[in-house]
GROMACS .gro file of C-alpha atoms in nm:
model
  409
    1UNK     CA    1  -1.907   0.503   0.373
    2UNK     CA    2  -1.655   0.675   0.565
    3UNK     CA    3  -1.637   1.080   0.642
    4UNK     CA    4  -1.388   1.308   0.429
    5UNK     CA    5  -1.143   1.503   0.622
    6UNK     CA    6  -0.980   1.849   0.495
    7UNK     CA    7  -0.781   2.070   0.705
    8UNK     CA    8  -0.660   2.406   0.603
    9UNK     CA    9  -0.307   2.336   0.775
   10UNK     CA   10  -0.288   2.063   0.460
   11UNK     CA   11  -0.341   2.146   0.104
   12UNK     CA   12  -0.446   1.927  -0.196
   13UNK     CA   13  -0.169   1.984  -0.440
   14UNK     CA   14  -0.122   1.827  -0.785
   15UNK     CA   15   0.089   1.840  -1.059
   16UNK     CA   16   0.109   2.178  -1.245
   17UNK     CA   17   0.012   2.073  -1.569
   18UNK     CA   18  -0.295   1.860  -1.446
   19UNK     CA   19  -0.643   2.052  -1.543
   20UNK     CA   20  -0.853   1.863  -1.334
   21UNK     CA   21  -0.952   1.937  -0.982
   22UNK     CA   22  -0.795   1.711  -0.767
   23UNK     CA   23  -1.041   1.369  -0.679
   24UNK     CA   24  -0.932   1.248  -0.342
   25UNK     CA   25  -0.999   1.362   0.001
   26UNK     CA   26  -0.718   1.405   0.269
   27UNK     CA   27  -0.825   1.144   0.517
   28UNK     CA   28  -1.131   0.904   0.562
   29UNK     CA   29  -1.246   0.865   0.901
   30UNK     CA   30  -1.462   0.524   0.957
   31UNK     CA   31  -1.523   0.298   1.284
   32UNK     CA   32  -1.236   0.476   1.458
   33UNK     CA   33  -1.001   0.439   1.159
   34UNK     CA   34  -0.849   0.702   0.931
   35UNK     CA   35  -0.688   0.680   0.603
   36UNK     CA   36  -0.479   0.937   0.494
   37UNK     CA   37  -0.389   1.054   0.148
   38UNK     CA   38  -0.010   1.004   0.063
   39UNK     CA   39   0.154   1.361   0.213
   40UNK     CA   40   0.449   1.511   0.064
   41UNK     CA   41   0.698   1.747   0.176
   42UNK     CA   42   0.474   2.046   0.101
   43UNK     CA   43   0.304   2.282   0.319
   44UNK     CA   44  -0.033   2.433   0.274
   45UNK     CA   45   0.066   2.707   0.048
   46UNK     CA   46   0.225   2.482  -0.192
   47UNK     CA   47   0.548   2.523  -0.105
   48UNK     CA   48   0.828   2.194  -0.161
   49UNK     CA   49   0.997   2.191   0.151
   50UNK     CA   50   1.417   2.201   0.095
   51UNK     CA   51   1.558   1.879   0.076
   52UNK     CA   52   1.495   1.531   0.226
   53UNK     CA   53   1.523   1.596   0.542
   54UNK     CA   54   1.317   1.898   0.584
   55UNK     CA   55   1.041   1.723   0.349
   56UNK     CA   56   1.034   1.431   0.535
   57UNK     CA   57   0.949   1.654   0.876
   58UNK     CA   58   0.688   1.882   0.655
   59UNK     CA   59   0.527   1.508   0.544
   60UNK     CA   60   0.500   1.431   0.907
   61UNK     CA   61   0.327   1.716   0.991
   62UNK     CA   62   0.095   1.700   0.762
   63UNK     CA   63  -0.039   1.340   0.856
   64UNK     CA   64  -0.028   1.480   1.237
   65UNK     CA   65  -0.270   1.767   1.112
   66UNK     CA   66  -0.504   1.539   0.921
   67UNK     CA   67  -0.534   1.306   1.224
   68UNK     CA   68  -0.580   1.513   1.425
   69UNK     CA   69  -0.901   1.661   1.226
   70UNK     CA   70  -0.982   1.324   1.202
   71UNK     CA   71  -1.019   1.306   1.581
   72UNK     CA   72  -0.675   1.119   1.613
   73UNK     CA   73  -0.352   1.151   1.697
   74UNK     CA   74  -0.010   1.073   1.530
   75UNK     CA   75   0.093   0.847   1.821
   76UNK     CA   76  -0.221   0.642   1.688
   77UNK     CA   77  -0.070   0.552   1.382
   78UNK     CA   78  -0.050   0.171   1.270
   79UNK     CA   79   0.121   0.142   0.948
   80UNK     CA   80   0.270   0.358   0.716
   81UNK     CA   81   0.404   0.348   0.373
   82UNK     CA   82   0.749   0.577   0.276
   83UNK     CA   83   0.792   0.621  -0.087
   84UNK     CA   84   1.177   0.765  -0.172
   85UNK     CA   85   1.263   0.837  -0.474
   86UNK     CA   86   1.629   0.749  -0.434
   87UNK     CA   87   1.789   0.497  -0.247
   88UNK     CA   88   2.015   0.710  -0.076
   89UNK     CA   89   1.786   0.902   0.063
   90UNK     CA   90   1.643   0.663   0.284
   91UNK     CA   91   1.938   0.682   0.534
   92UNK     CA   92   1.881   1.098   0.566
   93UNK     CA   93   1.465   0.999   0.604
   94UNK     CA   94   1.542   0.791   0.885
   95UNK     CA   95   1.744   1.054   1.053
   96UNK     CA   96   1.456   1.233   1.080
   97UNK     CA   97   1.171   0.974   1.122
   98UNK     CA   98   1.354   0.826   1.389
   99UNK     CA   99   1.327   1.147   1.665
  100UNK     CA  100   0.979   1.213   1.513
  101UNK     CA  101   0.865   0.849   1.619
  102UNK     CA  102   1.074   0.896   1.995
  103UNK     CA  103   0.876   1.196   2.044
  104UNK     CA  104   0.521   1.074   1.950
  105UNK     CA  105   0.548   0.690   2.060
  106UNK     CA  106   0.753   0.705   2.371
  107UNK     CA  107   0.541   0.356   2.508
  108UNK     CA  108   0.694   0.170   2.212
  109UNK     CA  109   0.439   0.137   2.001
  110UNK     CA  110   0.562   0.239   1.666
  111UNK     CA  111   0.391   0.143   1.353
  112UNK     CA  112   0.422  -0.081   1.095
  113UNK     CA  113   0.612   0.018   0.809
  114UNK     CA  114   0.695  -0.007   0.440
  115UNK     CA  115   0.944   0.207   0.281
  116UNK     CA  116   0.976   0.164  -0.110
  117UNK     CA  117   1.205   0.311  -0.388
  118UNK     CA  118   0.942   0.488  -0.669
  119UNK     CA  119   0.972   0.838  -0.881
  120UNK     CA  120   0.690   1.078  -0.751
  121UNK     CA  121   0.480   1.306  -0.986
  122UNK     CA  122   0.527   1.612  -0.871
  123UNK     CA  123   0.932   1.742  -1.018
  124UNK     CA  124   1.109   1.818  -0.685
  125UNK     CA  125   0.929   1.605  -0.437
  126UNK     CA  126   1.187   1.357  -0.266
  127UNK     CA  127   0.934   1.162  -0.021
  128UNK     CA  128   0.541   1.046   0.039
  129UNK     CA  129   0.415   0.902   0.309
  130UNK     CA  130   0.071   0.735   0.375
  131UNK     CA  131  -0.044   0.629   0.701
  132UNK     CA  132  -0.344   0.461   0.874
  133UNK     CA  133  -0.407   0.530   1.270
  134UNK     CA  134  -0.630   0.407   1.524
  135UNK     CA  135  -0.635   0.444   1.893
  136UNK     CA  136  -0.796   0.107   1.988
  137UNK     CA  137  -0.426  -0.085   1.850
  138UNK     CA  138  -0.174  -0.341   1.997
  139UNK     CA  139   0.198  -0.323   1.837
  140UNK     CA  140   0.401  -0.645   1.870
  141UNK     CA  141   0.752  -0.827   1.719
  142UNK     CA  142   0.852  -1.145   1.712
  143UNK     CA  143   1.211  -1.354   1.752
  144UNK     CA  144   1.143  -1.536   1.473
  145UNK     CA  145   1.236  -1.247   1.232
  146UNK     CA  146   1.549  -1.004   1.186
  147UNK     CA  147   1.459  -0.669   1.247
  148UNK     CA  148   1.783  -0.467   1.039
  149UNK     CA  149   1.836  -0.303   0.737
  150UNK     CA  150   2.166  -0.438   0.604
  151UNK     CA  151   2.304  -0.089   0.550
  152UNK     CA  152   2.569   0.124   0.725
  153UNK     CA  153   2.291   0.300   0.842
  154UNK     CA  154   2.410   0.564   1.153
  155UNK     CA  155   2.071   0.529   1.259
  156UNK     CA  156   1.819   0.213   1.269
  157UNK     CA  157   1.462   0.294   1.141
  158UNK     CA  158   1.224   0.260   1.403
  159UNK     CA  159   0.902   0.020   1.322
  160UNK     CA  160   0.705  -0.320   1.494
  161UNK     CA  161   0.659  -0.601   1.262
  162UNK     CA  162   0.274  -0.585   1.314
  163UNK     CA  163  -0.040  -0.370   1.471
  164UNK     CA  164  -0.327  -0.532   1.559
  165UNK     CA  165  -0.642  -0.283   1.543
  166UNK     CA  166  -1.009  -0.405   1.639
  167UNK     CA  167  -0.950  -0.746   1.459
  168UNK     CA  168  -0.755  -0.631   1.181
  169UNK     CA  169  -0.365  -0.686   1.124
  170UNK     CA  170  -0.127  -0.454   0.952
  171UNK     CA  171   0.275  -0.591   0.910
  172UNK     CA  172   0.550  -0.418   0.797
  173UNK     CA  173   0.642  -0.538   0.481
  174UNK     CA  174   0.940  -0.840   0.441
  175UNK     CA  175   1.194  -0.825   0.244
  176UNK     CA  176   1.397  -1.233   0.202
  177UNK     CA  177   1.603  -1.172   0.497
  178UNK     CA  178   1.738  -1.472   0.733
  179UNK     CA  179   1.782  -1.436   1.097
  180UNK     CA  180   2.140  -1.248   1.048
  181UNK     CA  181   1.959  -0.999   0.820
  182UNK     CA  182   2.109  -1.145   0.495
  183UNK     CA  183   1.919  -1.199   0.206
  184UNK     CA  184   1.848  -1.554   0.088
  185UNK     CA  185   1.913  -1.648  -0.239
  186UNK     CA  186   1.992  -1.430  -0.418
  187UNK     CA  187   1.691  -1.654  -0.683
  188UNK     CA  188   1.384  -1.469  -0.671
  189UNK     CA  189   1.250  -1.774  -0.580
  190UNK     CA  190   1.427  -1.847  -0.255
  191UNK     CA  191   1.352  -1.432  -0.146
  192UNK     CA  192   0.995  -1.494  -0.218
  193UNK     CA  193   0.944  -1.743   0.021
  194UNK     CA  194   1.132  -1.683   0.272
  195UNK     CA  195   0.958  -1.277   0.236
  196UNK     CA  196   0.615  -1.508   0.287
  197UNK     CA  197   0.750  -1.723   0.532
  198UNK     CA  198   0.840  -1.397   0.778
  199UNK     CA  199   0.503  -1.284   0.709
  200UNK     CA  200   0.341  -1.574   0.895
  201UNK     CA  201   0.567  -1.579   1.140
  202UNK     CA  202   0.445  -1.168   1.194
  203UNK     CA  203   0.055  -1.322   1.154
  204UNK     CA  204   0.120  -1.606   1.412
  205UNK     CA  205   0.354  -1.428   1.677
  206UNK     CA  206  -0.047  -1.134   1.652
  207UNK     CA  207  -0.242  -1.422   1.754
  208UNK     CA  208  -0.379  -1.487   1.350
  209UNK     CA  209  -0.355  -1.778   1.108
  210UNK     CA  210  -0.180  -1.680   0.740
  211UNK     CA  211  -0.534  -1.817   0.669
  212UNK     CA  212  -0.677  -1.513   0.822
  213UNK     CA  213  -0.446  -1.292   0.545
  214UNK     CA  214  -0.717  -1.082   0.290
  215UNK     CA  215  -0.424  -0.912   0.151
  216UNK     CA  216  -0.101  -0.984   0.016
  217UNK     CA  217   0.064  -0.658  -0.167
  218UNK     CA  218   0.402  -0.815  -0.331
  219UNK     CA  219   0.680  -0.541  -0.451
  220UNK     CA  220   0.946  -0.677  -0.703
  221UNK     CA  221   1.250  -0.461  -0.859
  222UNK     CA  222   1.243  -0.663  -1.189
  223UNK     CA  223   0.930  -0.739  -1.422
  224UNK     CA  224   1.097  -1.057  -1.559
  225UNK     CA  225   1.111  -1.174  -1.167
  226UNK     CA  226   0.716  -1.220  -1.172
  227UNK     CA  227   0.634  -1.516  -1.337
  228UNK     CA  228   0.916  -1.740  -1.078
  229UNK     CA  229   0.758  -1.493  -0.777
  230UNK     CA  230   0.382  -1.575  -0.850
  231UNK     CA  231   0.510  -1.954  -0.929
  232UNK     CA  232   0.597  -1.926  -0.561
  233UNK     CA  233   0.318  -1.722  -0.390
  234UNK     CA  234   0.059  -1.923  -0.563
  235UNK     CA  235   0.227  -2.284  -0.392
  236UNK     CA  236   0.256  -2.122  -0.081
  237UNK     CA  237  -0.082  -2.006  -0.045
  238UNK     CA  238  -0.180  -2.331  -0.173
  239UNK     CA  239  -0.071  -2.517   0.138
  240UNK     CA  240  -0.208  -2.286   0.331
  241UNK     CA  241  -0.531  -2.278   0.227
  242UNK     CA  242  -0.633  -2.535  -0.002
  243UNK     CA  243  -0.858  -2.509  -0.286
  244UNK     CA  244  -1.063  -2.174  -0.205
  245UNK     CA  245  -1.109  -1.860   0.004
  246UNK     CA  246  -0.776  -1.680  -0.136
  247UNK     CA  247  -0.670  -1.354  -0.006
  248UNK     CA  248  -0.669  -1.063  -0.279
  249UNK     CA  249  -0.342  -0.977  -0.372
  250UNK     CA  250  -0.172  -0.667  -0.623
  251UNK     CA  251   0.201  -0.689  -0.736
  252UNK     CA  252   0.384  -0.399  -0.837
  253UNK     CA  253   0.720  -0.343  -0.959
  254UNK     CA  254   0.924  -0.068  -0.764
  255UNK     CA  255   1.303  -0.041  -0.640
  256UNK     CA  256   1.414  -0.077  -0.306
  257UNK     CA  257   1.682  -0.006  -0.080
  258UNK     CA  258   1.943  -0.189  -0.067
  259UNK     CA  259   2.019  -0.434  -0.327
  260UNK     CA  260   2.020  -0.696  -0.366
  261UNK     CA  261   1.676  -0.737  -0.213
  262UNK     CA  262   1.457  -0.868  -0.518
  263UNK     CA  263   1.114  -0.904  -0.312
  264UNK     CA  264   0.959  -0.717  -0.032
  265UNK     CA  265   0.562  -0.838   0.084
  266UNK     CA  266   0.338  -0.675   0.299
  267UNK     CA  267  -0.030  -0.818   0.488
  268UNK     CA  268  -0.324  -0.737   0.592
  269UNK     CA  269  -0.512  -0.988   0.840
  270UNK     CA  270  -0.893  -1.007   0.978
  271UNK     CA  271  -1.020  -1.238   1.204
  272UNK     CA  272  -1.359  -1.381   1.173
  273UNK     CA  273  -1.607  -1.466   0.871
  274UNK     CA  274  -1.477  -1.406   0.520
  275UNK     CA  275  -1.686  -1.382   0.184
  276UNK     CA  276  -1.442  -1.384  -0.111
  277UNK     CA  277  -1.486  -1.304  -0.491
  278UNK     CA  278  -1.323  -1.509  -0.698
  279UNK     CA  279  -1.147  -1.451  -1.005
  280UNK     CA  280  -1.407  -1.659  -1.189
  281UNK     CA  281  -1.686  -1.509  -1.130
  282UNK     CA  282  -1.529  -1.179  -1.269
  283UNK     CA  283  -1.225  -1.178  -1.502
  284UNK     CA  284  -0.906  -1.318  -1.563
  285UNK     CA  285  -0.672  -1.217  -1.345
  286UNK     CA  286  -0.358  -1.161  -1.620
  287UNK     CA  287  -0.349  -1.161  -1.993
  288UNK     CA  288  -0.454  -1.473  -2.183
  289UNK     CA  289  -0.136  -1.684  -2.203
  290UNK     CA  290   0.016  -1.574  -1.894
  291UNK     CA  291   0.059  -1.711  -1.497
  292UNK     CA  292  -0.255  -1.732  -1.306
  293UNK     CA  293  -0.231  -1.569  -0.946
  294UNK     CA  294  -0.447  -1.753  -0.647
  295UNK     CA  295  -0.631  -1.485  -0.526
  296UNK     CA  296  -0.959  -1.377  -0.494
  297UNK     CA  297  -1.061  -1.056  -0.666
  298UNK     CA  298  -1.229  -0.900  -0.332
  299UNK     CA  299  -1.252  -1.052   0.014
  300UNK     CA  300  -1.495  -0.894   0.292
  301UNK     CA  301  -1.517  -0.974   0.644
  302UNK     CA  302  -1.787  -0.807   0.822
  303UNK     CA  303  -1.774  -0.441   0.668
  304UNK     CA  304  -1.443  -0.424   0.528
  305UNK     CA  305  -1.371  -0.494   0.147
  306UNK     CA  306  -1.018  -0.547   0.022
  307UNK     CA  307  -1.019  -0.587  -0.318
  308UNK     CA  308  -0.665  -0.682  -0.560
  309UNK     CA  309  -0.539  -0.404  -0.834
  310UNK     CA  310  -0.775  -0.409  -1.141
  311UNK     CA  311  -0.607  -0.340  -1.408
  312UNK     CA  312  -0.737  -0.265  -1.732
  313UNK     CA  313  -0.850  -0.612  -1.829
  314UNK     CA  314  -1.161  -0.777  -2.056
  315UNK     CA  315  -1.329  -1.075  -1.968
  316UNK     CA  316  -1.096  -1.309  -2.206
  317UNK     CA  317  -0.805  -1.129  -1.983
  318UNK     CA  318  -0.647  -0.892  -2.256
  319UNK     CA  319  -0.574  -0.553  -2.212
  320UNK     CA  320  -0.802  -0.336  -2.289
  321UNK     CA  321  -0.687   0.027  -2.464
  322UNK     CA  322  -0.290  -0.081  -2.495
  323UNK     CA  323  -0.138   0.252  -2.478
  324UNK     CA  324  -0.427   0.523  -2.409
  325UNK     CA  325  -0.482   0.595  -2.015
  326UNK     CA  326  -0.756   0.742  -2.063
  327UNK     CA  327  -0.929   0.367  -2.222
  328UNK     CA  328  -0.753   0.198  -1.926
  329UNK     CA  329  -0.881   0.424  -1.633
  330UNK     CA  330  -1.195   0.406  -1.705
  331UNK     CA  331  -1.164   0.051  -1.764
  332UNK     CA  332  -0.979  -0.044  -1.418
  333UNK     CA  333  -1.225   0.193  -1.228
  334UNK     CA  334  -1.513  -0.045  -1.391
  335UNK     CA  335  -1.389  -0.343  -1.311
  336UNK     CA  336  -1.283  -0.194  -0.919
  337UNK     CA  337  -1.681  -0.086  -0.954
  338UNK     CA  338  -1.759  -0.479  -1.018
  339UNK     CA  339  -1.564  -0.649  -0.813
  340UNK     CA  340  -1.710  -0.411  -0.504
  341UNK     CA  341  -2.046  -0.507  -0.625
  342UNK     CA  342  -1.969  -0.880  -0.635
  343UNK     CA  343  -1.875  -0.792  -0.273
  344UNK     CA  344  -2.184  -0.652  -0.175
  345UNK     CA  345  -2.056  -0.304  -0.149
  346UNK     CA  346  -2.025   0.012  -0.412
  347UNK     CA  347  -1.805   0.276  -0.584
  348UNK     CA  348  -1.927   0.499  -0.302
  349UNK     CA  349  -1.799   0.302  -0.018
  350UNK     CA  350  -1.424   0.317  -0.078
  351UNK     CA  351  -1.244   0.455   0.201
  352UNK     CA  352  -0.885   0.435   0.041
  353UNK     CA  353  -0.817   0.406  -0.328
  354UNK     CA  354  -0.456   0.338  -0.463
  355UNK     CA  355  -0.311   0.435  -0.795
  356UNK     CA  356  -0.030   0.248  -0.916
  357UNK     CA  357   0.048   0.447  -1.284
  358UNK     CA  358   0.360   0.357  -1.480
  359UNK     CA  359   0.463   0.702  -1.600
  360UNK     CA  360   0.435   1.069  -1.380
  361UNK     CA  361   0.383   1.180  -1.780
  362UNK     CA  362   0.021   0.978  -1.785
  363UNK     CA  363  -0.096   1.169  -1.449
  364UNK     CA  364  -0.327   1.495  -1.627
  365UNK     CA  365  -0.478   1.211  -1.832
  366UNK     CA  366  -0.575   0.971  -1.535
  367UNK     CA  367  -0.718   1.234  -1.344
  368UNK     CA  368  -0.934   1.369  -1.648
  369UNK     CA  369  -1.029   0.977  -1.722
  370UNK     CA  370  -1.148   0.927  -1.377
  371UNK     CA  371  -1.327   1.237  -1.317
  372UNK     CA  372  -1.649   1.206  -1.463
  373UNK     CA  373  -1.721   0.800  -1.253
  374UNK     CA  374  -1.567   1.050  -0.884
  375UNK     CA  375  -1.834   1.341  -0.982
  376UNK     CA  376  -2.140   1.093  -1.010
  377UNK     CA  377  -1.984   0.818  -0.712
  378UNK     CA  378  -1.919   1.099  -0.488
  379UNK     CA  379  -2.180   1.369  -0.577
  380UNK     CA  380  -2.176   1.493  -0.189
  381UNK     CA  381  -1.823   1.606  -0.258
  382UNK     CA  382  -1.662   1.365  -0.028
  383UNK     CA  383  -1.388   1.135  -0.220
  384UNK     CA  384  -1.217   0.868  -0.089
  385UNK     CA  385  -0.864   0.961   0.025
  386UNK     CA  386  -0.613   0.832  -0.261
  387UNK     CA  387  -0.246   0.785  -0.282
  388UNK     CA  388  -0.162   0.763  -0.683
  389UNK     CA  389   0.274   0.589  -0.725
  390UNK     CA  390   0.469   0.584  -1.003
  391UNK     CA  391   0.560   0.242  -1.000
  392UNK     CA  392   0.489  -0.026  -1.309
  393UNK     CA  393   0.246  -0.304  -1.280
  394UNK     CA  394   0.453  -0.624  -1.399
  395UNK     CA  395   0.180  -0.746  -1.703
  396UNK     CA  396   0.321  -0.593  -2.040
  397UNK     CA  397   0.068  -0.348  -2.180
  398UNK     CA  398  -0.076  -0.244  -1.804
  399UNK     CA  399  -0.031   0.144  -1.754
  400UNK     CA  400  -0.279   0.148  -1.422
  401UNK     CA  401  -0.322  -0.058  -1.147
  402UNK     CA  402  -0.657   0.027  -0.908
  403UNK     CA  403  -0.669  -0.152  -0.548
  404UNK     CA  404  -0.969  -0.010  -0.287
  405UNK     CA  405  -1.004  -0.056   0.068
  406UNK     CA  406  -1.371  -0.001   0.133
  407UNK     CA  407  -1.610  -0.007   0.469
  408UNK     CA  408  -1.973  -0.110   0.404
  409UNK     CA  409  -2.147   0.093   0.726
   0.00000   0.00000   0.00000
């Protein structure tokens, strides 16, 4: 269980029309980790900053603050993830990020990234960021991997391909780029592995084997892409690692910057003993009828539980409540309750919980749906921290997607 952070210099803000007091905590401080909260360009009064740029700087300050009451600081930070809502403004982000990162990493050591293309659901926000920090952390590239954006970008984003943190690995996720920063392909097939085949080159190059990998988040710009993508992921991982101890895994379908990137995959490594949950012992892992995924619905090592989104899915693997949120919160946040269980750890441990929810529109519901399981998980009044995205999953019917990072003390 980790501790809740709150600052006054950061305030908890929420779409107008939602009813319900917000359920998620700033930060989460645990064994010299924190988790932040996805920040926006708002200030503590509630304020949208004016424009990208200026919200981009006002979302930096914000995780600064929260570290900072979380005993860090910003230069501490290991990976982030940079939600944009439009392409465009990913160019006039980096303009910004870019001195902010000179000024608080001036050894080098800048953080793994992700930057993704998703509508936010508050009207006027333009950017979110997320971020987890540590002081006890290593930063690294490798050769082996391109490290451009293919755009006529004035400035290059700043970021290392991984962070290595007490044991744990964090890369920035990879897009199906060759050594020349051109994207294979353009098959979704070809993207997806080469996407996985930069990711072990990031895993190897921190001293890890890909069979060290407890988490595989996968980002695709087209739904009809997943079936050829998981035909992909689920071959490599087989030759990796045989006939058992898969790493959880979520995909989520989002847009990115720039086309025609089709695929972009991101990791999380641990080194040492691993317990997994399978999908077997649980639920299927997509609707009857459709692609399997080799995964494993948790995996813990030591303390830490990564689990893969739970959607709103039965035992037979059909989706449960087909158009009412509030049926598939409570579902997903049941089955994220047994899969922790399976993993030896409970509702109450989560550290970070991610919402992926197809529609801003669905938000007031969610939060009502999930309210009553946070007020009897969380009783002390300290929630996990919790980033919710507007971004799809890619199984028809799914309007929520649930994945939980939790720390068993």
């Amino acid at each position: 269980m980790g501790r809740a952070i709150h600052t006054d210099q950061v305030g908890l803000h929420i779409p107008a029309p939602v009813r319900s007091r917000p359920v998620w905590s700033l930060g989460t401080g645990v064994e010299g980790f924190v988790f932040t909260a996805g920040q926006p360009g708002v200030g503590a009064g509630g304020a949208i900053a004016s424009g990208i740029e200026q919200q981009t700087l006002q979302a930096y300050e914000n995780l600064r603050a929260i570290l900072e009451e979380g005993g860090l600081s910003f230069s501490d930070v290991v990976k982030t993830r940079i939600f944009v809502t439009k392409p465009e403004d990913y160019e006039e982000m980096t303009k910004v990020r870019t001195p902010y990162y000179e000024q608080h990493f001036p050894d080098g050591q800048y953080p793994a990234s992700t930057a993704l293309v998703t509508p936010l659901a508050v009207p006027g926000l333009l950017i979110e960021i997320e971020a987890i920090a540590c002081a006890d952390k290593r930063a690294f590239d490798t050769e082996e991997i391109a490290k451009l954006i293919p755009l006529p970008l004035a400035v290059q984003p700043l970021w290392r391909l991984g962070v290595e943190t007490q044991g744990l690995l964090w890369t920035t996720g990879q897009p199906g780029f060759d050594l020349e920063a051109k994207v294979v392909g353009p098959d979704i097939a070809s993207q997806t592995r080469r996407s996985l085949e930069n990711l072990e080159s990031i895993v190897v190059a921190g001293g890890f084997e890909f069979t060290d990998v407890v988490k595989l988040n996968t980002f695709i710009t087209e739904p009809d892409d997943f079936p050829a993508m998981l035909e992909v992921r689920n071959e490599f991982i087989a030759e990796r690692f045989g006939g058992g101890g898969y790493p959880t895994a979520t995909t989520i379908v989002v847009g990115f910057p720039p086309e025609p990137m089709r695929v972009e995959t991101e990791a999380v490594a641990v080194k040492g003993e691993k317990t997994v949950v399978p999908t077997e012992q649980l639920f299927a892992r997509l609707p009857t009828g459709g692609p399997s995924s080799l995964s494993s619905q948790a995996v813990r090592s030591g303390g830490w539980v990564f689990t893969s989104g739970q959607g709103a899915l039965d035992s037979a693997g059909d989706v449960v409540g087909r158009d009412d949120i509030a049926a598939q919160t409570a579902n997903a946040l049941e089955n994220v309750g047994a899969v922790l269980r399976a993993a030896g750890a409970g509702f109450d441990d989560i550290v970070k919980m991610t919402v992926w929810l197809g529609d801003a529109e669905l938000y007031d519901e969610m939060t009502q749906a999930r309210m009553p399981l946070y007020q009897e998980a969380f009783s002390g009044g300290e929630p996990p921290a919790g980033t919710a995205v507007i971004a799809s999953s890619p199984v028809e019917g799914l309007l929520i997607e649930l994945e939980a990072v939790a720390y068993v003390g």
